[in-house]
XYZ file of C-alpha atoms in Angstrom:
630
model
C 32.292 -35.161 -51.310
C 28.779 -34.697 -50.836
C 27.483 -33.107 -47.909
C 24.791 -34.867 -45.641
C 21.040 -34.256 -46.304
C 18.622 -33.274 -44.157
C 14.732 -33.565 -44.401
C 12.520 -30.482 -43.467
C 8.673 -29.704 -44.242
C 7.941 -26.127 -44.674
C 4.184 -25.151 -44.356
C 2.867 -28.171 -46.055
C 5.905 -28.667 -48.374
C 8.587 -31.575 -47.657
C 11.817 -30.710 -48.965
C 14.956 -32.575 -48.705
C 17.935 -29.869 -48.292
C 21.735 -30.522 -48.726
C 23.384 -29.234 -46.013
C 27.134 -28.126 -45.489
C 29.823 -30.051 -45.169
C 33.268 -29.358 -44.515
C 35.234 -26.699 -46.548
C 38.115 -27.983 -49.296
C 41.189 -25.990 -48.457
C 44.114 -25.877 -50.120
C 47.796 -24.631 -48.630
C 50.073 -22.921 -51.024
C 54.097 -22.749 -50.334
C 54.819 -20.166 -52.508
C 52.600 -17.408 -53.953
C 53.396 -15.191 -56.372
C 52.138 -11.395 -58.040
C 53.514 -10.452 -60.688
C 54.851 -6.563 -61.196
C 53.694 -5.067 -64.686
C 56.781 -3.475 -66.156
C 55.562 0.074 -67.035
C 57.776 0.717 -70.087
C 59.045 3.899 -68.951
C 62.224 4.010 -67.619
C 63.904 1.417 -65.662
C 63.358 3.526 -62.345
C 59.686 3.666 -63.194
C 58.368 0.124 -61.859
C 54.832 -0.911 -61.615
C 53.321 -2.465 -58.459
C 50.759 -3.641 -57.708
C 48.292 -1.918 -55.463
C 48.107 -4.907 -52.618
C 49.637 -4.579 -49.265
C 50.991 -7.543 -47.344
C 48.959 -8.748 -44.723
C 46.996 -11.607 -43.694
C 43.407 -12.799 -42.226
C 41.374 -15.922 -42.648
C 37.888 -16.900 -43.931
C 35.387 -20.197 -44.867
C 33.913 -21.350 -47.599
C 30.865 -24.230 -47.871
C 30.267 -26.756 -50.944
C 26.606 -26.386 -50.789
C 24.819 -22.959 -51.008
C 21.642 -24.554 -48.308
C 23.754 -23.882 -45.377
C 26.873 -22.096 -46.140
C 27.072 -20.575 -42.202
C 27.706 -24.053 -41.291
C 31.160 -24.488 -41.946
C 31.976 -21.206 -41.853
C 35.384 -20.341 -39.410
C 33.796 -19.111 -36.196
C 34.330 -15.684 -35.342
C 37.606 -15.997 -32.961
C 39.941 -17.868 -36.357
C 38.458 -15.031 -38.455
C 39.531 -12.358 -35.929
C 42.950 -14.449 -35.150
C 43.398 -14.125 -39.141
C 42.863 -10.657 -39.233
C 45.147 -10.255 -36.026
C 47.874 -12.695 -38.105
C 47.545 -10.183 -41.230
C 48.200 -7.118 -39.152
C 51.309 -8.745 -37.799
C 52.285 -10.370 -41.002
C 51.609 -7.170 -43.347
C 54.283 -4.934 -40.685
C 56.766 -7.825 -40.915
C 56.471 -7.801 -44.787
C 56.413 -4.441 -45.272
C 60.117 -3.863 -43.268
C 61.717 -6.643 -45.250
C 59.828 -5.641 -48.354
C 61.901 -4.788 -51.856
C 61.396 -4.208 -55.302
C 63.242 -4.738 -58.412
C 63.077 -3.200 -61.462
C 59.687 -4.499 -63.271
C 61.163 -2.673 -66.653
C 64.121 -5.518 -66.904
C 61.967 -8.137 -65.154
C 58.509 -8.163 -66.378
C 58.208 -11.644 -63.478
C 60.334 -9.876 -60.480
C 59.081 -9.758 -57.434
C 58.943 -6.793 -54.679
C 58.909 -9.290 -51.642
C 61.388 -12.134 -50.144
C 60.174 -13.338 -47.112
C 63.089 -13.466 -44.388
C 62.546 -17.224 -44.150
C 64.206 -16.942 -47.798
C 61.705 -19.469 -49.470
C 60.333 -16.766 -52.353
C 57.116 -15.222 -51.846
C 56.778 -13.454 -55.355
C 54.343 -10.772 -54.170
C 53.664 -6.844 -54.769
C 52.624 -4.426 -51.735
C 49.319 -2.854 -52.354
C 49.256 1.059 -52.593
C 46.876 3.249 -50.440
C 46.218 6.347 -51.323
C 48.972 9.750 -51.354
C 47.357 12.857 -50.861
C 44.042 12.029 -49.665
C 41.910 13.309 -47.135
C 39.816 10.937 -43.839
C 37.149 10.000 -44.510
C 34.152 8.407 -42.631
C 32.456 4.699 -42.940
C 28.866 6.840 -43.295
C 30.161 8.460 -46.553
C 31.567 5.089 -47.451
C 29.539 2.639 -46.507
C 30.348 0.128 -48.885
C 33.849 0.130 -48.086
C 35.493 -3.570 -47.465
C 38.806 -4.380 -45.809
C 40.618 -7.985 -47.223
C 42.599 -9.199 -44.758
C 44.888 -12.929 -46.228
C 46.950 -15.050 -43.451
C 48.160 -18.184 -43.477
C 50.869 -19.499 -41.471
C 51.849 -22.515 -43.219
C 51.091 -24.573 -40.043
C 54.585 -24.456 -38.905
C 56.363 -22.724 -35.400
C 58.837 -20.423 -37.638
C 56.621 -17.102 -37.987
C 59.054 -16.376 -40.877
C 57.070 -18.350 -43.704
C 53.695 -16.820 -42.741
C 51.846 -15.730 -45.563
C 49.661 -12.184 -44.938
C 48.718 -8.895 -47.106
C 45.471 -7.061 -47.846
C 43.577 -5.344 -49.944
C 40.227 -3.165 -50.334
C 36.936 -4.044 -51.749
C 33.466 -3.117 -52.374
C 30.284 -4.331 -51.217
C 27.962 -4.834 -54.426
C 25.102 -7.144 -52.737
C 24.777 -8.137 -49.099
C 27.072 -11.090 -49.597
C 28.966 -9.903 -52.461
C 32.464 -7.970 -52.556
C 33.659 -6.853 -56.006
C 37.905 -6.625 -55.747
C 40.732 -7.077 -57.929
C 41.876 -10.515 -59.377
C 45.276 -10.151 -58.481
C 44.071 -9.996 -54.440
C 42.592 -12.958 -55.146
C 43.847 -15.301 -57.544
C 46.057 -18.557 -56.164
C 44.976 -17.661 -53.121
C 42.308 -19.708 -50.792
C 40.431 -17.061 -49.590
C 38.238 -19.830 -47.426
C 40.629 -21.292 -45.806
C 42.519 -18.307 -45.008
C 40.993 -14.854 -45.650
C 38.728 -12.705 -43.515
C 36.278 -9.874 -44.841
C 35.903 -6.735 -41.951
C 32.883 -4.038 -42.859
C 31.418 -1.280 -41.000
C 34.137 0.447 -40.260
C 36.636 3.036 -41.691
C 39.623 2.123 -39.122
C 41.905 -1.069 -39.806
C 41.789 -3.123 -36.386
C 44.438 -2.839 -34.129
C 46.505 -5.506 -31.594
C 47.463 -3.998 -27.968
C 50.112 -5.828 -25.990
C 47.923 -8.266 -24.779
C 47.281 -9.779 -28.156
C 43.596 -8.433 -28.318
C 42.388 -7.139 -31.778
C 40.060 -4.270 -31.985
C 37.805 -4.181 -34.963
C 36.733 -0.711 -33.904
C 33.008 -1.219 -34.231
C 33.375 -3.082 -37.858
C 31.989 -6.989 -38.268
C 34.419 -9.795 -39.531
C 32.918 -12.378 -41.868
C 33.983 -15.300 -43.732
C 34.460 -16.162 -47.299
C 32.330 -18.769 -48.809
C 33.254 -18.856 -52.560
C 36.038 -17.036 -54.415
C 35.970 -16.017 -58.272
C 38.061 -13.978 -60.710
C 37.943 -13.540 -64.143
C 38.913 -16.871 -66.005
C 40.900 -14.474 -68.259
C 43.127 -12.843 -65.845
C 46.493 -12.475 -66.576
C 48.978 -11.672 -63.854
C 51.900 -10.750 -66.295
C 49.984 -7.836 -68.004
C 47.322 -7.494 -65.054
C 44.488 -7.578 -67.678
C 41.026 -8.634 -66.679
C 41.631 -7.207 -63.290
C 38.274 -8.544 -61.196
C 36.983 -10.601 -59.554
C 34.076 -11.568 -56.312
C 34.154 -12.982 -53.112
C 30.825 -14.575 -51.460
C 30.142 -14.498 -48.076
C 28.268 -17.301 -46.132
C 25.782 -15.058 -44.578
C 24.671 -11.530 -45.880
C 26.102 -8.247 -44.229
C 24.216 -5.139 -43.246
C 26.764 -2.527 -45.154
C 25.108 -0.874 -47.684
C 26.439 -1.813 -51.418
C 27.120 0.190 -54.393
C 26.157 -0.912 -57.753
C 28.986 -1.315 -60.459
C 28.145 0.711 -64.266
C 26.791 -0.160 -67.168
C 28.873 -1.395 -70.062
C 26.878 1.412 -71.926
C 28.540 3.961 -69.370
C 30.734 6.513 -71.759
C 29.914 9.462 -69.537
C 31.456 8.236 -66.615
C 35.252 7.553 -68.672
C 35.036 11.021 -70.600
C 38.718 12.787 -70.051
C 38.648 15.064 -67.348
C 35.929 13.354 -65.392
C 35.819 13.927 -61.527
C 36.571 10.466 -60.204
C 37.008 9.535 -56.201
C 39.170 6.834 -55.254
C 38.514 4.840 -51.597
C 41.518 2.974 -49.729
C 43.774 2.488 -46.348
C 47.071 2.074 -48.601
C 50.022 3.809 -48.360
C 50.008 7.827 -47.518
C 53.415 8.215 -48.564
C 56.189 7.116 -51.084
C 58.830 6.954 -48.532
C 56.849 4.503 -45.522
C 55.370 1.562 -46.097
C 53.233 1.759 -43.465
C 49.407 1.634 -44.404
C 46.898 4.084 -43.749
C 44.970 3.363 -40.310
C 41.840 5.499 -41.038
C 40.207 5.314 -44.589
C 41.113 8.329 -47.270
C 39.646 9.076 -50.051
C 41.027 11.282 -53.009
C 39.192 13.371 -56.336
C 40.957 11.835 -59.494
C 40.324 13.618 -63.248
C 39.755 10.810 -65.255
C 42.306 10.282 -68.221
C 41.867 9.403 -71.934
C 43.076 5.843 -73.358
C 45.646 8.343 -75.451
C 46.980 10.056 -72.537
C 47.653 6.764 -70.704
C 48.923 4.949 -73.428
C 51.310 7.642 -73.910
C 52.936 7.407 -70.396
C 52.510 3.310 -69.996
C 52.708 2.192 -73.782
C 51.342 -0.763 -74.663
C 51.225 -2.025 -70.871
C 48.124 0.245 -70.450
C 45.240 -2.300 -72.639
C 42.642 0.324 -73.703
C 39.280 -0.981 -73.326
C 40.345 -3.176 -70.131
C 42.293 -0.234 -68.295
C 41.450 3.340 -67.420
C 43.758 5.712 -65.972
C 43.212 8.382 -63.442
C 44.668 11.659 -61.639
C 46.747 13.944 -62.539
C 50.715 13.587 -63.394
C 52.329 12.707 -60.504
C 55.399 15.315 -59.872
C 58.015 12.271 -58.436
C 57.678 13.199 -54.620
C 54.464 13.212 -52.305
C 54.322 16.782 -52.650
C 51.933 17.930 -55.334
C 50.916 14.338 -56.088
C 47.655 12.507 -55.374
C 47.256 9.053 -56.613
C 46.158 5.528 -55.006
C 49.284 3.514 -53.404
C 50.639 0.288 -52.460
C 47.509 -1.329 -49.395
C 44.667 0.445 -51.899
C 44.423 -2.598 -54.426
C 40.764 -4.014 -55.053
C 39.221 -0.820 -53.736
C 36.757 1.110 -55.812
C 37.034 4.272 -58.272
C 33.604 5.959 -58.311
C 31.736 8.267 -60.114
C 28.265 9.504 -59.749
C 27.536 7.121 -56.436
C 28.910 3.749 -59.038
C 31.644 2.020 -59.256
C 34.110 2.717 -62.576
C 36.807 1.405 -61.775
C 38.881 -1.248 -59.537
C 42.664 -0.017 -58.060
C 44.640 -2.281 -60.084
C 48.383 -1.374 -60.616
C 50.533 1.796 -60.674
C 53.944 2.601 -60.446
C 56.922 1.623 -58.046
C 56.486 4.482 -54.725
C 53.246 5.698 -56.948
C 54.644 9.009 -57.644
C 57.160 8.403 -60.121
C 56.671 11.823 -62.756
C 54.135 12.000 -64.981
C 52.449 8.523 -63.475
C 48.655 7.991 -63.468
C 47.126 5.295 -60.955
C 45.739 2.483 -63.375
C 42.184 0.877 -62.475
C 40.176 -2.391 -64.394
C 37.598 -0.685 -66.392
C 34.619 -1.814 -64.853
C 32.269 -0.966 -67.992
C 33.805 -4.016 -69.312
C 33.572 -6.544 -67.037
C 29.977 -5.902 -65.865
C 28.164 -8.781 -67.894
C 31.344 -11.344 -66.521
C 30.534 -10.026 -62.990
C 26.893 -10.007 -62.659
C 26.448 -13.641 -62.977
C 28.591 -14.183 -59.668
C 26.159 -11.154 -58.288
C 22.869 -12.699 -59.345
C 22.461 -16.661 -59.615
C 20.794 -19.539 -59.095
C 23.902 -21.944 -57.473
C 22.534 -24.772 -55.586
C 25.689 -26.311 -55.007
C 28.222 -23.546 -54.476
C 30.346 -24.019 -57.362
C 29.614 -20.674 -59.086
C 27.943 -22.174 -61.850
C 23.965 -21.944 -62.433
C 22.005 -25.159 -61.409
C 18.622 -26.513 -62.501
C 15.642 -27.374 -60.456
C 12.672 -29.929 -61.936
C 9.827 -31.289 -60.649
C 9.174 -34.535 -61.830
C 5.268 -34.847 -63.094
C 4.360 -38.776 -61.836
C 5.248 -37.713 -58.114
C 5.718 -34.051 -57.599
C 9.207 -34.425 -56.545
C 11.672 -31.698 -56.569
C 15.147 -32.293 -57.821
C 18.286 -30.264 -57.951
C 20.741 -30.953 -60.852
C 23.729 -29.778 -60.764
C 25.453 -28.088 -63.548
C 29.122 -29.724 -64.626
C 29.720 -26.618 -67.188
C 28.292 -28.392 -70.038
C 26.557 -31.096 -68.310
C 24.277 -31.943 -65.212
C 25.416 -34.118 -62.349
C 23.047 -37.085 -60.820
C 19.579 -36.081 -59.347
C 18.626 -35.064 -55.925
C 15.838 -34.899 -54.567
C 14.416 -32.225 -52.706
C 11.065 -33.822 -51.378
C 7.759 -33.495 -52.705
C 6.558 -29.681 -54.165
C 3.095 -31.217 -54.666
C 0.189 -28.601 -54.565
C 2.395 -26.329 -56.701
C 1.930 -25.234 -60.637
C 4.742 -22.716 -60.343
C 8.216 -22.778 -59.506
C 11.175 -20.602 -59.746
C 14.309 -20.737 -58.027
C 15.544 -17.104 -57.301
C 17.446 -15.074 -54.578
C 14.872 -12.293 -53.203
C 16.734 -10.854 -50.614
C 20.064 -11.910 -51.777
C 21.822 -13.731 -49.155
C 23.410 -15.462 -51.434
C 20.769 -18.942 -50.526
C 18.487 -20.091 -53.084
C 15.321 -19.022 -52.850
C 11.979 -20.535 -54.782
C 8.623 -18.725 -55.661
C 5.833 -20.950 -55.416
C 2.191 -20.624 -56.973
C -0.207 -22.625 -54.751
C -2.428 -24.676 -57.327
C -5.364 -24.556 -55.445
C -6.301 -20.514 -55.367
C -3.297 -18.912 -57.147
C -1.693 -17.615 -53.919
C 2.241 -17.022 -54.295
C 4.768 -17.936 -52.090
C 8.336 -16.883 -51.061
C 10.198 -19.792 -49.819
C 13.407 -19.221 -48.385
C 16.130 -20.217 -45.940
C 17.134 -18.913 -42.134
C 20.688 -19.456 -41.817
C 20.019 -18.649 -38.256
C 17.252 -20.913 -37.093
C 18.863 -23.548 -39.917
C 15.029 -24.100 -40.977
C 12.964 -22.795 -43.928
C 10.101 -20.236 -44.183
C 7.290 -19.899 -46.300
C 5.955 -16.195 -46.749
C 2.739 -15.416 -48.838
C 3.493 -12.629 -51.311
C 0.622 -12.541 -53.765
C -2.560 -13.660 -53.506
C -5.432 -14.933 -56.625
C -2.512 -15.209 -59.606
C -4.421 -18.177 -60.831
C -4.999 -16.301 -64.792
C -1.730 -14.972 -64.740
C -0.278 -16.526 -67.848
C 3.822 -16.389 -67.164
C 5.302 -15.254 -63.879
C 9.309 -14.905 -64.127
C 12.198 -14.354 -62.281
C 15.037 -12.893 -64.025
C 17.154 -11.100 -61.126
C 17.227 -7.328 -61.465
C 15.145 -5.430 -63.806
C 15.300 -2.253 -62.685
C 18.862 -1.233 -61.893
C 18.785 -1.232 -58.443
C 20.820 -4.414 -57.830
C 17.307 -5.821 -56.091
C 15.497 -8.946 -57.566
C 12.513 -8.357 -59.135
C 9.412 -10.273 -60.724
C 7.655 -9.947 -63.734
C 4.270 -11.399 -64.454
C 2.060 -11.363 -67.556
C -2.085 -10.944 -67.083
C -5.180 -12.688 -68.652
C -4.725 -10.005 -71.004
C -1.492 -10.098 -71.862
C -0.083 -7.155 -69.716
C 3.461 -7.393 -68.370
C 3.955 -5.749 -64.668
C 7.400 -5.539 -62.884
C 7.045 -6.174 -59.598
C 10.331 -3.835 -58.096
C 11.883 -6.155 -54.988
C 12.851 -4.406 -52.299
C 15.364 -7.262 -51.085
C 13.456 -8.374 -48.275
C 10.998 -10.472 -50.041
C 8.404 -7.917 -50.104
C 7.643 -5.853 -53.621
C 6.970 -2.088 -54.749
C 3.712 -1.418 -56.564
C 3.455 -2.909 -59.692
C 4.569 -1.491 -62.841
C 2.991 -1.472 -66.288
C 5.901 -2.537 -69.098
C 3.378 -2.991 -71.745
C 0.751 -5.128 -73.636
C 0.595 -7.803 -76.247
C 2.237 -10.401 -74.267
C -0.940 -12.878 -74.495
C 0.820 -13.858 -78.113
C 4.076 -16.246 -76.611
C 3.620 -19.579 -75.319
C 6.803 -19.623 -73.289
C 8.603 -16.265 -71.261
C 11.770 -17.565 -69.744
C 14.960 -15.389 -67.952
C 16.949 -15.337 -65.257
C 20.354 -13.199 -65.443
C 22.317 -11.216 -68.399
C 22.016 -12.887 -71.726
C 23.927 -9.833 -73.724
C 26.451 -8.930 -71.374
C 25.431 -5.727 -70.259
C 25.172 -6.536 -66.853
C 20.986 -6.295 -67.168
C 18.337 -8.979 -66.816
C 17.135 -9.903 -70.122
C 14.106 -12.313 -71.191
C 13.677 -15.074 -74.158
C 9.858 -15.124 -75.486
C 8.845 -17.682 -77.859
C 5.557 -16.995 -80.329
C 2.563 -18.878 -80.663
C 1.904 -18.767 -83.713
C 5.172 -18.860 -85.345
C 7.079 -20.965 -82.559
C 9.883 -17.344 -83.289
C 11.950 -16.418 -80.801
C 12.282 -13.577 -79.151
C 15.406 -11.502 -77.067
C 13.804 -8.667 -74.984
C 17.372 -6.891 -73.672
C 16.815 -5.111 -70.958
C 17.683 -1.531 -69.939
C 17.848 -1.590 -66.488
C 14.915 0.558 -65.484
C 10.934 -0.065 -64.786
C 8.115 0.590 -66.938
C 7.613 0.942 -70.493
C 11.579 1.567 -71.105
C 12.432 -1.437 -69.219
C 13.047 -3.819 -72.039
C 14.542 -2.880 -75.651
C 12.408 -3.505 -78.969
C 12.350 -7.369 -79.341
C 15.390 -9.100 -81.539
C 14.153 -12.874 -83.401
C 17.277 -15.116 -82.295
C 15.414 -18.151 -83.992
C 12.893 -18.903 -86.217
C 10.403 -21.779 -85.998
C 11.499 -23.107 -82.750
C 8.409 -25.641 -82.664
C 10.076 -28.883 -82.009
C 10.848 -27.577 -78.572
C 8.062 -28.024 -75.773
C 9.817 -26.872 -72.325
C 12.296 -24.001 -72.246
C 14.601 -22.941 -68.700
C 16.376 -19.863 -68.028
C 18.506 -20.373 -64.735
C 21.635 -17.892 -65.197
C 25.162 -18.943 -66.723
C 24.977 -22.660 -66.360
C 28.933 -23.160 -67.868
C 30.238 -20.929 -65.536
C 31.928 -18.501 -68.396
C 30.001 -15.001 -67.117
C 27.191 -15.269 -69.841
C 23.590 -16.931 -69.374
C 22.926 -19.703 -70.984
C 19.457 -21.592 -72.056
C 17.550 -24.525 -72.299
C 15.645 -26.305 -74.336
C 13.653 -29.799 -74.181
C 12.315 -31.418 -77.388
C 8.990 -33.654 -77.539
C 11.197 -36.755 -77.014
C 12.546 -35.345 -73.486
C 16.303 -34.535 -74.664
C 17.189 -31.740 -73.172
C 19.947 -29.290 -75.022
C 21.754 -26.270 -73.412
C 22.573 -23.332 -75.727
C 25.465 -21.481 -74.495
C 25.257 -18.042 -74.344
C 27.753 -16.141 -76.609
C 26.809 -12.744 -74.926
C 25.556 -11.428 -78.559
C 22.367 -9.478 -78.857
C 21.793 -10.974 -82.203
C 20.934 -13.758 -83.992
C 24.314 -15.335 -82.612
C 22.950 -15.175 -79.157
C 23.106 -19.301 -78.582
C 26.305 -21.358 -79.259
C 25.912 -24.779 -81.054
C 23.537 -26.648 -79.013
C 24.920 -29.531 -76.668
C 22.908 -32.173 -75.459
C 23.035 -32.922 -71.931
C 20.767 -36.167 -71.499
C 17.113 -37.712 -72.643
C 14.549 -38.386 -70.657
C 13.942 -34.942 -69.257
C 9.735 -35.554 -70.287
C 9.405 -37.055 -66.739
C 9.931 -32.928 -65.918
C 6.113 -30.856 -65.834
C 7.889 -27.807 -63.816
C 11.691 -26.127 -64.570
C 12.818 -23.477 -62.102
C-alpha cells in the first residue's frame, strides 16, 4: 500500500514527499539453516557460525521517512532482551546431527517440539579481548520473535555479528539473514564490545552501545543454504549510526588471499568446544590465510573456490592449540590491512575438529553484488534503483518507481522550477535520497536533503557560479573511501572530482584530466563492471560512440581506466540516465530515450566490454514530456 504524502517547500522549492507508512511483516512457524556436510568423516560436521538468540527491528516502504515506522527504542531493547533469553534456552537444548549423512539435518529442536531447523553460530576459540575503539565497526545481530503466543517454548531467537560498511549499512552473512524478517523482529546494537545483559529485575544493559532498527533486508539472490555459497548479504537501518565503518576489498584484491596471509577475525561466539555459552566481551584472533588447494583438500568439493576462503591454522581436535572462529561468530568480519576479506560463514561441528580451517564468503567476489545495496538511489525502499524526471511544460518533479524491468505510475514531487540540474544522490549516506540542484538563475549548487529528526527538508548551498560547467555527475564513490563524490566537467573540458566528505561538504577539487569538451552526454551513478567502483558512460559528439570510463577507485588522473567503446553510433538516442541497478540483480543498469520519447533500459551484464548492456527492454513512450533525469 502506498504510504500518505505530504507537501513541504524547501527554500523556494515545493516538493511533494512520500512519507512512511506502516511496515509489512511477516511471521514464520518454522525456520530452518541448513548444516553443510564437510565430507570428512562422519564426526566432522559443519555448522554454521550463528548462535541462537533473538532481538527485534523495523523496516519502512518508503526511503523519505524511514524513522517513522521504525519500532521505538523500548520493542528494540525488549527484542534484544528476548534474544538473550531465547539464545541461553536454545543453546541448553541445542543438538547436532551428523551433517556428513544429512546434508538437511538440523543442530536445534526447540523443546516445544515443532522443528526449528537451525545451526548455532560459532564465536571465536582462542582469541584474545578486545576493545570497541580497535573495533569500531563491530555490529551485534540480535533475531526474536515469539510467535505471539503465552508458551515461551516456540520463541524464535539467535544472533550473529556484522560489520558496519556505511552509516546505515551492515554487511553480514546470508544465512543470518535469509527467511528471516529482520523488520519485524531483529535489532542492530553498535558501540559497544560487551553483549547486553538482563539483571533480575528484567532490565537490559546495553553497556554504553545504541540499539537501532532494521529498515530493509537483502542477501544475495544466489544464496544457497545447502552448500552455503554466496554467503552475504546487507541490512539498512532507518536512520544512520555514528560507528565508524570499514570498507569491504576490491574484486582486484589478490594480495589480501595470498597463502599465509595474516588475517584477524572479530566475534562474541563461542570460546570453547565444550560450552555453548557465547562470548560476553568481543575477541578477536590472527588467522594465516589458506590456499583454495589446502582447503579443498580438507573440505572437498564443499569448499567452492572462488566463493570460499579458508583461514587459520589446523585445528588439533581440542581447544588447546586451536584458534578458529565458533558457533555466535557468524556474519562477523575477516580483515586484512584495515578491509574486510572475508565474512564468518561455516566451519565444523565444536570448530576444532583436526585439521579444520574456519570457512569465510570471499568478499573479493561479491563486492560489485554488494555495493549497489551500499550506494543507491531507492526512492521507495524496495532495494531497487528508482528514476526521478522533471517534466519540461510545468517543472514538476516525479519519482518513478522501478518494477525490475519496468517503472510503476508517476508521482509527483512538486514543482523543481528555477532548476537546470538535477541529480538524485546520497551525500552523507543516511540511507535518504538526496538531490543536487543547479539554480538556473546564477549557477549556484545546492544540496537538498532530508532531517529525519525535524521530519522537514534542507537546502544547503555547496557551489557557487557553475553556470559554464558543461556536465556535473553523481556517480557515488570515486575515490575509494566509501564517501560520495561529484564530478564536474569545465568550459574547457576539464574533469574535477570533488572528494565528499559525507556530510555534504567537499575536499578541494581534483584534476582527472582534459578533453572532456568532446561528449554530449556524461552519465553514472554506481558500479557498471562489478568491481565494486563508480564507473561513468560518455557518449561522443561527433560520432554519437560510446564510451565506459571504469573506475579505479582513487582521485586524480588514475581515477578512471583508459576509455572502452560499448556502442557505436548511438545517435538516435537524445536523453541518457544513470541511477544505479534499476532490476535489482547487483549490477547498474542504463537508460536511454529515443527522439520519439520511448524510453529503453539496458541491463547491465557487469562486463567491461562491448557486452556491457543486455538486450534493450522498453519500458514506456512518452518519456519527451522529460527536460531533466536524475
Amino acid at each position: 500500500m502506498r504510504p500518505s504524502q505530504t507537501h513541504v517547500s524547501v527554500g523556494g522549492t515545493s516538493l511533494t514527499t512520500p512519507m512512511s507508512g506502516s511496515g509489512r511483516h511477516r511471521r514464520r512457524i518454522r525456520i530452518a539453516l541448513p548444516v553443510v556436510a564437510t565430507g570428512v568423516a562422519a564426526a566432522v560436521a559443519a555448522a554454521l557460525f550463528m548462535s541462537s538468540a533473538n532481538a527485534a527491528t523495523a523496516s519502512a516502504d518508503p526511503t523519505v521517512k524511514p524513522s517513522t515506522s521504525a519500532a521505538p527504542l523500548s520493542e528494540l531493547t525488549a527484542r534484544v532482551t528476548g534474544a538473550l533469553a531465547t539464545d541461553k534456552d536454545f543453546r541448553k537444548g541445542s543438538k547436532t546431527k551428523d551433517a556428513k549423512t544429512d546434508k538437511s539435518s538440523t543442530s536445534s529442536t526447540s523443546s516445544s517440539g515443532s522443528s526449528s531447523t537451525s545451526t548455532v553460530s560459532p564465536m571465536i576459540i582462542g582469541g584474545t579481548s578486545t576493545s570497541i575503539t580497535s573495533a569500531p565497526w563491530m555490529a551485534q545481530l540480535w533475531y526474536y520473535d515469539d510467535k505471539g503466543t503465552s508458551d515461551t517454548g516456540d520463541d524464535l531467537g539467535f544472533f550473529c555479528g556484522g560489520t558496519v560498511v556505511a552509516p546505515t549499512k551492515i554487511l553480514t552473512a546470508s544465512h543470518c539473514v535469509k527467511g528471516f524478517n529482520w523488520h519485524a523482529y531483529g535489532a542492530i546494537v553498535t558501540g559497544t564490545d560487551q553483549l547486553p545483559t538482563t539483571d533480575s529485575s528484567g532490565n537490559t544493559d546495553l553497556h554504553g552501545g545504541t540499539v537501532s532498527g532494521i529498515w530493509q533486508q537483502w542477501n544475495h539472490p544466489s544464496y544457497n543454504s545447502t552448500t552455503v555459497d554466496n554467503d552475504v548479504a546487507v541490512l539498512t537501518l532507518p536512520n544512520p549510526i555514528t560507528a565508524t565503518p570499514i570498507r569491504m576489498t576490491t574484486s582486484s584484491d589478490t594480495a589480501s588471499y595470498a597463502a599465509g596471509t595474516s588475517a584477524k577475525v572479530y566475534g562474541w561466539g563461542r570460546t570453547s568446544s565444550t560450552s555453548d555459552d557465547i562470548s560476553q566481551t568481543l575477541q578477536s584472533a590472527p588467522l594465516p590465510v589458506q590456499s583454495d588447494s589446502t582447503c579443498s583438500g580438507y573440505y572437498g568439493s564443499d569448499f567452492i573456490a572462488g566463493h570460499m576462503v579458508c583461514a587459520g591454522t589446523p585445528a588439533t581436535g581440542s581447544d588447546s592449540g586451536t584458534t578458529t572462529a565458533c558457533n555466535g561468530d557468524s556474519g562477523g568480519p575477516l580483515i586484512v590491512n584495515n578491509r574486510i576479506v572475508g565474512i564468518v560463514s561455516w566451519g565444523v561441528q565444536d570448530c576444532v575438529a583436526k585439521g579444520a580451517y574456519s570457512v569465510f564468503t570471499k568478499v573479493k567476489a561479491y563486492v560489485g553484488a554488494a555495493y549497489p545495496r551500499i550506494d543507491d538511489t531507492n526512492l521507495s525502499g524496495d532495494l531497487k534503483a528508482d528514476m526521478f524526471v522533471r517534466e519540461h511544460s510545468t517543472s514538476t518533479g516525479y519519482e518513478k518507481d522501478s518494477k525490475g524491468t519496468s517503472f510503476a505510475s508517476r508521482i509527483s514531487w512538486g514543482s523543481f522550477s528555477g532548476y537546470n540540474t538535477i541529480l538524485q544522490t546520497d551525500l552523507n549516506r543516511d540511507g535518504y535520497q538526496d538531490f543536487v540542484l543547479r539554480r538556473s538563475s546564477d549557477g549556484a549548487v545546492f544540496w537538498l536533503h532530508y532531517i529525519p529528526s525535524t521530519q522537514s527538508w534542507s537546502r544547503t548551498q555547496i557551489f557557487s557560479n557553475w553556470s559554464t560547467r558543461k556536465f556535473t555527475v553523481a556517480p557515488g564513490d570515486v575515490t575509494g573511501d566509501y564517501l560520495p563524490d561529484l564530478l564536474s566537467v569545465d568550459s574547457s573540458g576539464n574533469l574535477w572530482i570533488y572528494p565528499g566528505k559525507g556530510n555534504g561538504t567537499f575536499a578541494g577539487a581534483v584534476k582527472v584530466g582534459s578533453g572532456w569538451g568532446q561528449y554530449n552526454s556524461l552519465r553514472a551513478h554506481g558500479d557498471l563492471t562489478g568491481d565494486g567502483r563508480a564507473d561513468l558512460i560518455a557518449r561522443q559528439s561527433s560520432t554519437g560512440d560510446v564510451y565506459l570510463y571504469k573506475g579505479n577507485g582513487t582521485s586524480g588522473s588514475g581515477a578512471f581506466a583508459g576509455r572502452i567503446k560499448v556502442r557505436s553510433a548511438w545517435t538516435g538516442y537524445n536523453a541518457f540516465d544513470a541511477v544505479g541497478d534499476i532490476t535489482g540483480d547487483g549490477k547498474a543498469d542504463f537508460l536511454a530515450r529515443t527522439s520519439g520519447g520511448t524510453l529503453y533500459l539496458y541491463p547491465g551484464t557487469g562486463k567491461a566490454t562491448s557486452e556491457i548492456f543486455a538486450t534493450r527492454i522498453s519500458v514506456g513512450t512518452g518519456f519527451q514530456a522529460y527536460d531533466i533525469w536524475g
